[in-house]
Amino acid sequence: MDLSRVIRRNILALAPYSCARDEFKGEASVYIDANESPYNNGVNRYPDPLQHEVKVLLAARKGVSEDQIFLGNGSDEAIDLVYRIFCEPRIDNVVAISPSYGMYQVCADVNDIDYRPVSLTDDFQLDLPAIASKVDEHTKVLWICSPNNPSGNAFELRELESLVKTYRDLIVVVDEAYIDFSDKGSMLTLLDQYDNLIVLQTFSKAWGQAAIRCGIAFANPEIIRYFNRVKYPYNINVLTQQAAIRALSHPEVHDRHVEEILGGREILRILLGSLPFVEHVYPSDANFLLVRVKLDGMDNGQSADYIYRYLQNKGIIVRNRTRVHLCQGCLRITVGTSDEIASLYETLKTI
Ligand SMILES: *Cc1c(COP(=O)(O)O)cnc(C)c1O
């Protein structure tokens, strides 16, 4: 694709801030270029603006090259940057599946971009003709989340590839925040083939690092350069970089936790399915289950509200999704530890 056709004119022309450490690479003995404090307390120096050490480990783990990686202050920063780089406020629009992750719309609204949700089918599958009907000459981005939040299902890779292929002139973002819990495979395998593809992942879920706020965008090096030009110079602080390096240095912990959560997901599915008021447990490729509930004498929505409050009163917090498109009567439940699963089940049985 011709990137200059999808990037905003002001961003194409942008002269990025040049920080002190951009100009000198290597080891010196005296650093008096950045007005830092000279007294070493572990955090007195500015962090690496491009997070080289994190990216080396991540690139090896993911089978991509360092220049195909952008790190953001959570995936949320990457989502916001997609709008700021590609979408002209009040002129351009984006198309996204619905229901999906709320931040795509929030960031669209903040950036004054027309957000066009396209309903999934009743069983949460992609509706390709409906997507096509919303795309026009001002559409810059197509948002897909797979595995999707809140439905939990992942889309087939070949279906996602057909979207990336069909919409060669748009940026297609596939948010893979939950990919480590899915056996459907990652779009990263297609990164080298499609220069309009952006894949989002995060340290917040399977890596167990939600508090460090570190999200990842994978894309071709030219797109990554624009992310780096628009971001705040030191967007990933040194404590976050150290925590990410620590996590990536112990992938066996990640892998063990993913295995445990996948086991827990099946146990939770069976336990929930045995409850009389659980109408449906949706298939999940993520670390949560979406369940539709129905109590005697109430409709689905009232049942979800009732069970949500009942659990809350017992100190158990789940996500009430009943007011979300296609999710009437649904609760979203994260797979916790076996103790947490047991405690949820024992409490639900008393309803
Ligand atoms: C949790 C989640 C994220 C992660 O966001 P961070 O800002 O990286 O914590 C991204 N996308 C989806 C769909 C999510 O559910």
CSV table of N, CA and C in Angstrom, one decimal, residues 39-103:
chain,number,residue,atom,x,y,z
A,39,TYR,N,23.1,11.8,40.6
A,39,TYR,CA,23.2,10.9,41.8
A,39,TYR,C,22.5,9.6,41.5
A,40,ASN,N,23.2,8.5,41.4
A,40,ASN,CA,22.6,7.3,41.0
A,40,ASN,C,21.6,6.7,42.1
A,41,ASN,N,20.4,6.6,41.8
A,41,ASN,CA,19.4,6.0,42.7
A,41,ASN,C,18.6,4.9,41.9
A,42,GLY,N,19.1,4.6,40.7
A,42,GLY,CA,18.4,3.5,39.9
A,42,GLY,C,17.5,4.1,38.9
A,43,VAL,N,17.0,5.3,39.2
A,43,VAL,CA,16.0,5.9,38.2
A,43,VAL,C,16.3,7.4,37.9
A,44,ASN,N,17.5,7.8,38.1
A,44,ASN,CA,17.9,9.2,37.9
A,44,ASN,C,18.1,9.5,36.4
A,45,ARG,N,18.3,8.5,35.6
A,45,ARG,CA,18.5,8.7,34.1
A,45,ARG,C,17.3,8.5,33.3
A,46,TYR,N,17.1,9.2,32.2
A,46,TYR,CA,15.9,9.0,31.3
A,46,TYR,C,16.0,7.6,30.8
A,47,PRO,N,14.9,6.9,30.5
A,47,PRO,CA,14.9,5.6,30.0
A,47,PRO,C,15.2,5.6,28.5
A,48,ASP,N,15.5,4.4,28.0
A,48,ASP,CA,15.7,4.2,26.6
A,48,ASP,C,14.4,4.5,25.8
A,49,PRO,N,14.4,5.5,25.0
A,49,PRO,CA,13.2,5.9,24.3
A,49,PRO,C,12.6,4.9,23.4
A,50,LEU,N,13.4,4.0,22.9
A,50,LEU,CA,13.0,3.0,22.0
A,50,LEU,C,13.0,1.6,22.5
A,51,GLN,N,13.3,1.4,23.8
A,51,GLN,CA,13.2,0.2,24.6
A,51,GLN,C,13.9,-1.0,23.9
A,52,HIS,N,15.1,-0.8,23.5
A,52,HIS,CA,15.9,-1.8,22.7
A,52,HIS,C,15.9,-3.2,23.4
A,53,GLU,N,16.2,-3.2,24.7
A,53,GLU,CA,16.4,-4.5,25.4
A,53,GLU,C,15.1,-5.3,25.4
A,54,VAL,N,14.0,-4.6,25.7
A,54,VAL,CA,12.7,-5.3,25.7
A,54,VAL,C,12.4,-5.8,24.3
A,55,LYS,N,12.6,-5.0,23.3
A,55,LYS,CA,12.3,-5.4,21.9
A,55,LYS,C,13.1,-6.6,21.4
A,56,VAL,N,14.4,-6.7,21.9
A,56,VAL,CA,15.2,-7.8,21.5
A,56,VAL,C,14.6,-9.1,21.9
A,57,LEU,N,14.2,-9.1,23.2
A,57,LEU,CA,13.6,-10.3,23.8
A,57,LEU,C,12.3,-10.6,23.1
A,58,LEU,N,11.5,-9.6,22.9
A,58,LEU,CA,10.1,-9.8,22.4
A,58,LEU,C,10.2,-10.2,20.9
A,59,ALA,N,11.2,-9.7,20.2
A,59,ALA,CA,11.3,-10.0,18.8
A,59,ALA,C,11.7,-11.5,18.7
A,60,ALA,N,12.6,-12.0,19.6
A,60,ALA,CA,13.0,-13.4,19.5
A,60,ALA,C,11.8,-14.3,19.9
A,61,ARG,N,11.0,-13.9,20.9
A,61,ARG,CA,9.9,-14.7,21.3
A,61,ARG,C,8.8,-14.8,20.2
A,62,LYS,N,8.6,-13.7,19.5
A,62,LYS,CA,7.5,-13.6,18.6
A,62,LYS,C,7.9,-13.9,17.1
A,63,GLY,N,9.2,-14.0,16.9
A,63,GLY,CA,9.6,-14.3,15.5
A,63,GLY,C,9.5,-13.1,14.6
A,64,VAL,N,9.6,-11.9,15.1
A,64,VAL,CA,9.6,-10.7,14.2
A,64,VAL,C,10.9,-10.0,14.4
A,65,SER,N,11.1,-8.9,13.7
A,65,SER,CA,12.3,-8.1,13.9
A,65,SER,C,12.0,-6.9,14.8
A,66,GLU,N,13.0,-6.4,15.4
A,66,GLU,CA,12.9,-5.3,16.3
A,66,GLU,C,12.1,-4.1,15.7
A,67,ASP,N,12.4,-3.8,14.5
A,67,ASP,CA,11.8,-2.6,13.8
A,67,ASP,C,10.4,-2.9,13.4
A,68,GLN,N,9.8,-4.0,13.7
A,68,GLN,CA,8.4,-4.3,13.5
A,68,GLN,C,7.6,-4.1,14.8
A,69,ILE,N,8.3,-3.6,15.9
A,69,ILE,CA,7.6,-3.5,17.2
A,69,ILE,C,7.5,-2.1,17.7
A,70,PHE,N,6.4,-1.7,18.2
A,70,PHE,CA,6.2,-0.5,18.9
A,70,PHE,C,5.7,-0.8,20.3
A,71,LEU,N,6.2,-0.2,21.4
A,71,LEU,CA,5.7,-0.4,22.7
A,71,LEU,C,5.0,0.9,23.2
A,72,GLY,N,3.8,0.7,23.8
A,72,GLY,CA,3.0,1.8,24.2
A,72,GLY,C,2.6,1.7,25.7
A,73,ASN,N,2.1,2.8,26.2
A,73,ASN,CA,1.7,2.9,27.6
A,73,ASN,C,0.3,2.1,27.6
A,74,GLY,N,0.3,0.8,27.6
A,74,GLY,CA,-0.8,0.0,27.4
A,74,GLY,C,-1.2,-0.1,26.0
A,75,SER,N,-2.0,-1.0,25.6
A,75,SER,CA,-2.5,-1.1,24.2
A,75,SER,C,-3.3,0.2,23.9
A,76,ASP,N,-3.8,0.8,25.0
A,76,ASP,CA,-4.6,2.0,24.8
A,76,ASP,C,-3.8,3.1,24.1
A,77,GLU,N,-2.5,3.2,24.4
A,77,GLU,CA,-1.7,4.2,23.7
A,77,GLU,C,-1.6,3.9,22.2
A,78,ALA,N,-1.4,2.6,21.9
A,78,ALA,CA,-1.3,2.2,20.5
A,78,ALA,C,-2.7,2.5,19.7
A,79,ILE,N,-3.8,2.2,20.4
A,79,ILE,CA,-5.1,2.5,19.8
A,79,ILE,C,-5.3,4.0,19.5
A,80,ASP,N,-4.9,4.8,20.5
A,80,ASP,CA,-5.0,6.3,20.3
A,80,ASP,C,-4.1,6.7,19.2
A,81,LEU,N,-2.9,6.2,19.1
A,81,LEU,CA,-2.0,6.6,18.1
A,81,LEU,C,-2.5,6.2,16.7
A,82,VAL,N,-3.2,5.1,16.6
A,82,VAL,CA,-3.7,4.7,15.3
A,82,VAL,C,-4.6,5.9,14.8
A,83,TYR,N,-5.5,6.4,15.6
A,83,TYR,CA,-6.3,7.5,15.2
A,83,TYR,C,-5.5,8.8,14.9
A,84,ARG,N,-4.5,9.1,15.8
A,84,ARG,CA,-3.8,10.3,15.6
A,84,ARG,C,-2.9,10.3,14.3
A,85,ILE,N,-2.5,9.1,13.9
A,85,ILE,CA,-1.6,9.0,12.8
A,85,ILE,C,-2.4,8.9,11.5
A,86,PHE,N,-3.5,8.2,11.5
A,86,PHE,CA,-4.2,7.9,10.2
A,86,PHE,C,-5.5,8.7,9.9
A,87,CYS,N,-6.1,9.2,11.0
A,87,CYS,CA,-7.5,9.7,10.8
A,87,CYS,C,-7.6,11.2,11.0
A,88,GLU,N,-8.1,11.8,9.9
A,88,GLU,CA,-8.3,13.3,9.9
A,88,GLU,C,-9.6,13.5,10.7
A,89,PRO,N,-9.6,14.3,11.8
A,89,PRO,CA,-10.8,14.6,12.6
A,89,PRO,C,-11.9,15.2,11.7
A,90,ARG,N,-13.1,14.7,11.9
A,90,ARG,CA,-14.3,15.2,11.3
A,90,ARG,C,-14.4,14.9,9.8
A,91,ILE,N,-13.4,14.2,9.3
A,91,ILE,CA,-13.4,13.8,7.8
A,91,ILE,C,-13.4,12.3,7.7
A,92,ASP,N,-12.4,11.7,8.3
A,92,ASP,CA,-12.3,10.2,8.1
A,92,ASP,C,-13.2,9.5,9.1
A,93,ASN,N,-13.3,8.2,8.8
A,93,ASN,CA,-14.1,7.3,9.7
A,93,ASN,C,-13.4,6.0,9.8
A,94,VAL,N,-13.8,5.2,10.8
A,94,VAL,CA,-13.3,3.9,11.0
A,94,VAL,C,-14.5,2.9,11.2
A,95,VAL,N,-14.2,1.7,10.8
A,95,VAL,CA,-15.3,0.6,10.9
A,95,VAL,C,-14.8,-0.4,11.9
A,96,ALA,N,-15.7,-0.8,12.8
A,96,ALA,CA,-15.3,-1.8,13.8
A,96,ALA,C,-16.4,-2.8,14.1
A,97,ILE,N,-16.0,-4.0,14.5
A,97,ILE,CA,-17.1,-5.0,14.9
A,97,ILE,C,-17.7,-4.6,16.2
A,98,SER,N,-19.0,-5.1,16.3
A,98,SER,CA,-19.7,-4.8,17.6
A,98,SER,C,-20.5,-6.0,17.9
A,99,PRO,N,-20.4,-6.5,19.2
A,99,PRO,CA,-19.7,-5.8,20.3
A,99,PRO,C,-18.2,-6.1,20.3
A,100,SER,N,-17.5,-5.1,20.8
A,100,SER,CA,-16.1,-5.3,20.9
A,100,SER,C,-15.5,-4.4,22.0
A,101,TYR,N,-14.2,-4.3,22.1
A,101,TYR,CA,-13.5,-3.6,23.2
A,101,TYR,C,-13.9,-2.1,23.1
A,102,GLY,N,-14.3,-1.5,24.3
A,102,GLY,CA,-14.8,-0.1,24.3
A,102,GLY,C,-13.8,1.0,23.9
A,103,MET,N,-12.5,0.7,24.1
A,103,MET,CA,-11.6,1.8,23.8
A,103,MET,C,-11.5,2.2,22.4
